[in-house]
Short mmCIF file of C-alpha atoms and ligand atoms in Angstrom, two decimals:
data_model
loop_
_atom_site.label_atom_id
_atom_site.label_comp_id
_atom_site.label_asym_id
_atom_site.label_seq_id
_atom_site.Cartn_x
_atom_site.Cartn_y
_atom_site.Cartn_z
CA MET W 1 -12.95 20.25 -8.50
CA LYS W 2 -13.26 16.48 -8.24
CA GLY W 3 -11.09 14.54 -5.82
CA LEU W 4 -8.45 12.11 -7.05
CA PHE W 5 -7.47 8.91 -5.25
CA ILE W 6 -3.99 7.46 -5.93
CA THR W 7 -2.52 4.43 -4.17
CA PHE W 8 1.01 3.01 -4.09
CA GLU W 9 1.72 -0.70 -3.85
CA GLY W 10 4.71 -3.04 -3.86
CA THR W 11 6.80 -5.46 -1.85
CA GLU W 12 9.07 -4.47 1.06
CA GLY W 13 11.87 -2.16 -0.04
CA CYS W 14 10.25 -1.16 -3.35
CA GLY W 15 10.71 2.56 -2.55
CA LYS W 16 7.02 3.43 -2.09
CA SER W 17 7.35 5.72 0.90
CA THR W 18 9.99 7.88 -0.81
CA GLN W 19 7.86 8.15 -3.94
CA VAL W 20 4.69 8.99 -1.99
CA ALA W 21 6.51 11.96 -0.43
CA ILE W 22 7.91 13.17 -3.77
CA LEU W 23 4.58 12.87 -5.57
CA ALA W 24 2.67 14.62 -2.77
CA GLU W 25 5.06 17.59 -2.97
CA ARG W 26 4.77 17.80 -6.76
CA ILE W 27 0.99 17.80 -6.65
CA ARG W 28 1.00 20.46 -3.89
CA ALA W 29 3.22 22.61 -6.09
CA GLN W 30 0.34 22.58 -8.61
CA GLY W 31 -1.88 24.23 -6.02
CA ARG W 32 -3.89 21.15 -5.06
CA VAL W 33 -4.58 20.07 -1.49
CA VAL W 34 -2.95 16.67 -0.93
CA ARG W 35 -3.68 14.16 1.81
CA ALA W 36 -0.79 11.68 2.19
CA LEU W 37 -1.84 8.57 4.13
CA ARG W 38 -0.56 5.11 4.95
CA GLU W 39 -2.10 1.72 5.64
CA PRO W 40 -2.50 0.16 8.05
CA GLY W 41 -2.92 3.42 9.95
CA GLY W 42 -3.80 6.98 8.94
CA THR W 43 -6.29 7.57 11.78
CA PRO W 44 -5.80 7.38 15.57
CA ILE W 45 -7.67 4.05 15.64
CA GLY W 46 -5.78 2.82 12.59
CA GLU W 47 -2.39 3.68 14.10
CA GLU W 48 -3.26 1.62 17.19
CA ILE W 49 -4.21 -1.28 14.92
CA ARG W 50 -0.93 -0.79 13.02
CA HIS W 51 1.00 -1.16 16.25
CA THR W 52 -0.88 -4.37 17.08
CA LEU W 53 -0.23 -5.77 13.60
CA LYS W 54 3.41 -4.81 13.22
CA HIS W 55 5.29 -3.98 16.38
CA SER W 56 3.43 -5.21 19.47
CA LYS W 57 5.58 -7.64 21.44
CA ASP W 58 2.50 -9.82 21.94
CA ASN W 59 1.52 -10.32 18.29
CA ALA W 60 3.59 -13.38 17.36
CA GLU W 61 0.60 -15.76 17.55
CA MET W 62 -1.76 -13.68 15.37
CA THR W 63 -3.79 -15.86 13.03
CA PRO W 64 -4.18 -15.02 9.31
CA GLU W 65 -7.91 -14.45 9.90
CA ALA W 66 -7.27 -11.93 12.68
CA GLU W 67 -4.67 -10.23 10.49
CA LEU W 68 -7.12 -9.98 7.58
CA LEU W 69 -9.82 -8.46 9.78
CA LEU W 70 -7.50 -6.01 11.54
CA MET W 71 -6.11 -4.72 8.22
CA ASN W 72 -9.65 -4.12 7.08
CA ALA W 73 -10.78 -2.63 10.39
CA SER W 74 -8.07 0.00 9.96
CA ARG W 75 -9.17 0.49 6.34
CA ALA W 76 -12.88 0.83 7.18
CA GLN W 77 -12.02 3.62 9.62
CA LEU W 78 -9.67 5.38 7.19
CA VAL W 79 -12.15 5.28 4.30
CA ARG W 80 -14.98 6.82 6.32
CA GLU W 81 -13.04 9.18 8.60
CA VAL W 82 -10.55 10.57 6.08
CA ILE W 83 -10.63 9.35 2.46
CA ARG W 84 -14.27 9.98 1.56
CA PRO W 85 -14.45 13.43 3.18
CA ALA W 86 -11.15 14.44 1.53
CA LEU W 87 -12.30 13.29 -1.92
CA ALA W 88 -15.65 15.03 -1.44
CA ALA W 89 -13.73 18.25 -0.70
CA GLY W 90 -11.82 17.90 -3.98
CA GLU W 91 -8.49 16.89 -2.42
CA VAL W 92 -5.93 14.51 -3.89
CA VAL W 93 -5.53 11.48 -1.64
CA VAL W 94 -2.22 9.61 -1.94
CA CYS W 95 -2.16 6.41 0.08
CA ASP W 96 0.88 4.23 0.82
CA ARG W 97 -0.84 0.81 0.38
CA PHE W 98 -4.57 0.07 0.09
CA TYR W 99 -6.67 -3.01 -0.63
CA ASP W 100 -4.29 -4.55 -3.18
CA SER W 101 -1.92 -5.09 -0.23
CA THR W 102 -4.56 -7.30 1.37
CA THR W 103 -5.01 -9.33 -1.81
CA ALA W 104 -1.24 -9.70 -2.21
CA TYR W 105 -0.24 -10.30 1.45
CA GLN W 106 -3.24 -12.07 3.02
CA GLY W 107 -4.57 -13.66 -0.19
CA TYR W 108 -1.39 -14.73 -1.97
CA GLY W 109 1.18 -14.44 0.86
CA ARG W 110 -0.83 -16.11 3.65
CA GLN W 111 -2.69 -18.22 1.06
CA MET W 112 -6.18 -17.34 2.27
CA ASP W 113 -9.20 -17.93 0.05
CA LEU W 114 -9.26 -15.06 -2.47
CA GLY W 115 -13.06 -14.86 -2.56
CA THR W 116 -13.21 -14.45 1.23
CA VAL W 117 -10.49 -11.82 1.09
CA GLN W 118 -12.43 -9.88 -1.57
CA ARG W 119 -15.63 -9.96 0.47
CA ILE W 120 -13.91 -8.62 3.59
CA ILE W 121 -12.25 -5.87 1.55
CA GLU W 122 -15.65 -4.91 0.15
CA VAL W 123 -17.07 -4.54 3.68
CA ALA W 124 -14.20 -2.17 4.49
CA VAL W 125 -14.25 0.00 1.36
CA ALA W 126 -17.89 -0.33 0.24
CA GLY W 127 -17.17 0.92 -3.26
CA THR W 128 -14.40 3.43 -2.52
CA ARG W 129 -11.75 2.57 -5.13
CA PRO W 130 -8.51 4.20 -6.26
CA ASP W 131 -8.55 6.08 -9.59
CA LEU W 132 -4.94 5.03 -10.09
CA THR W 133 -2.65 2.49 -8.45
CA LEU W 134 1.12 2.71 -8.94
CA LEU W 135 2.75 -0.68 -8.45
CA LEU W 136 6.49 -0.27 -7.87
CA ARG W 137 8.09 -3.44 -9.11
CA VAL W 138 11.46 -4.62 -7.83
CA SER W 139 12.74 -8.16 -8.18
CA PRO W 140 12.33 -10.45 -5.15
CA GLU W 141 16.13 -10.38 -4.81
CA VAL W 142 16.27 -6.56 -4.58
CA SER W 143 13.30 -6.53 -2.20
CA TRP W 144 14.91 -9.16 0.03
CA GLU W 145 18.30 -7.39 0.04
CA ARG W 146 16.76 -4.00 0.93
CA LEU W 147 14.70 -5.63 3.69
CA ARG W 148 17.78 -7.29 5.20
CA ALA W 149 19.73 -4.00 5.00
CA ARG W 150 16.90 -2.15 6.79
CA GLN W 151 16.76 -4.78 9.53
CA ALA W 152 20.53 -4.54 10.01
CA ALA W 153 20.24 -0.75 10.36
CA MET W 154 17.34 -0.96 12.88
CA PRO W 155 17.88 -4.23 14.78
CA VAL W 156 15.77 -3.24 17.81
CA VAL W 157 12.60 -2.28 15.87
CA ARG W 158 10.49 -5.40 15.56
CA ASP W 159 8.15 -5.85 12.53
CA ARG W 160 6.13 -9.07 12.40
CA PHE W 161 5.81 -8.96 8.60
CA GLU W 162 9.51 -8.54 8.03
CA GLU W 163 10.08 -11.75 9.98
CA ALA W 164 8.22 -13.79 7.33
CA ASP W 165 10.20 -16.18 5.16
CA ARG W 166 11.38 -15.75 1.60
CA GLY W 167 8.60 -17.97 0.21
CA PHE W 168 6.01 -15.60 1.66
CA PHE W 169 7.54 -12.58 -0.09
CA ASP W 170 7.82 -14.46 -3.38
CA ARG W 171 4.10 -15.28 -3.20
CA VAL W 172 3.28 -11.63 -2.41
CA ALA W 173 5.25 -10.54 -5.50
CA ARG W 174 3.34 -13.06 -7.64
CA GLY W 175 0.09 -11.73 -6.18
CA TYR W 176 0.93 -8.21 -7.28
CA GLU W 177 1.71 -9.42 -10.80
CA ALA W 178 -1.70 -11.12 -10.94
CA ILE W 179 -3.43 -7.91 -9.80
CA ALA W 180 -1.62 -5.88 -12.46
CA VAL W 181 -2.67 -8.34 -15.18
CA ALA W 182 -6.28 -8.37 -13.97
CA GLU W 183 -6.71 -4.57 -13.82
CA PRO W 184 -4.41 -2.92 -16.37
CA GLY W 185 -6.59 0.21 -16.56
CA ARG W 186 -6.21 1.10 -12.89
CA VAL W 187 -2.84 -0.48 -12.02
CA LYS W 188 0.29 0.94 -13.66
CA VAL W 189 3.53 -0.95 -13.13
CA VAL W 190 6.66 1.17 -12.61
CA ASP W 191 10.18 -0.28 -12.48
CA GLY W 192 11.28 0.58 -8.93
CA ALA W 193 14.84 -0.72 -9.26
CA ARG W 194 16.03 2.48 -10.99
CA PRO W 195 17.37 5.66 -9.31
CA VAL W 196 14.79 7.59 -7.25
CA ASP W 197 14.65 10.50 -9.73
CA ALA W 198 13.96 8.25 -12.70
CA VAL W 199 11.16 6.47 -10.87
CA ALA W 200 9.68 9.82 -9.76
CA ALA W 201 9.80 11.13 -13.35
CA GLU W 202 7.89 8.16 -14.70
CA ILE W 203 5.30 8.44 -11.93
CA TRP W 204 4.83 12.12 -12.73
CA SER W 205 4.34 11.31 -16.42
CA ILE W 206 1.44 9.09 -15.39
CA VAL W 207 -0.13 11.40 -12.79
CA GLN W 208 0.23 14.78 -14.49
CA PRO W 209 -2.28 14.03 -17.30
CA LEU W 210 -4.86 12.98 -14.72
CA LEU W 211 -4.47 16.30 -12.94
CA GLU W 212 -4.67 18.17 -16.26
CA ASP W 213 -7.90 16.35 -17.11
CA GLN W 214 -9.45 17.75 -13.94
CA ARG W 215 -8.76 21.39 -14.80
P1 TMP Z 1 4.77 -0.73 5.63
O1 TMP Z 1 3.93 0.42 6.05
O2 TMP Z 1 6.17 -0.66 6.11
O3 TMP Z 1 4.65 -1.04 4.18
O4 TMP Z 1 4.22 -1.99 6.45
C1 TMP Z 1 2.96 -2.47 6.31
C2 TMP Z 1 3.04 -3.97 6.36
O5 TMP Z 1 1.71 -4.48 6.44
C3 TMP Z 1 3.70 -4.55 5.13
O6 TMP Z 1 4.51 -5.65 5.49
C4 TMP Z 1 2.51 -5.04 4.32
C5 TMP Z 1 1.49 -5.37 5.37
N1 TMP Z 1 0.10 -5.22 4.92
C6 TMP Z 1 -0.68 -6.35 4.75
O7 TMP Z 1 -0.21 -7.45 4.97
N2 TMP Z 1 -1.97 -6.21 4.33
C7 TMP Z 1 -2.56 -4.98 4.10
O8 TMP Z 1 -3.73 -4.90 3.73
C8 TMP Z 1 -1.72 -3.81 4.30
C9 TMP Z 1 -2.31 -2.45 4.06
C10 TMP Z 1 -0.42 -3.97 4.70
#
């Protein structure tokens, strides 16, 4: 059986993590082995990098260049240590964020040169690409409201990205739209503003045929 590589993308508060968990369970119920991962992170080295990027108390001065390289250092490790071996063993890999996050956040959000961003991504993934990317779209207003609600619920947990301004998140959202337009075959846009069950049902209607094709 061939492996299948599915990634989830979207702005803060789009509901990705919930949908990753639901999809992973549904695929497992079909008898497939599923590897649910997240970026940055997913390996011991990657989780240390995640802490440096997101929660370390000393990360306030991180430059966009350092951020770009750290995201891709975590990714390079994840691709080689986990994703490629899992796909080679015929598993289904479901990843909460992958390289489109770098294009959207570092390219569009931090306004780094898109060609440079692409080259660094290519060093990290060296040809390992998702078969399907599910982009959960919520309006910038919904994303911003959910982000603020989460921060109010967890005021002591610091996240450097969540401290960015509204303009940054609007640029990230525009970046995702550009990615979806550029790669309509791989990237499927799902309306994430609906109830969880409705979103999960649409995602399943996209994924199920891919699993059937592999039988
Ligand atoms: P999350 O796991 O809560 O989505 O947090 C990951 C954060 O890191 C989120 O704000 C998006 C950001 N990020 C990037 O900026 N570039 C990347 O390549 C990845 C994978 C994540």
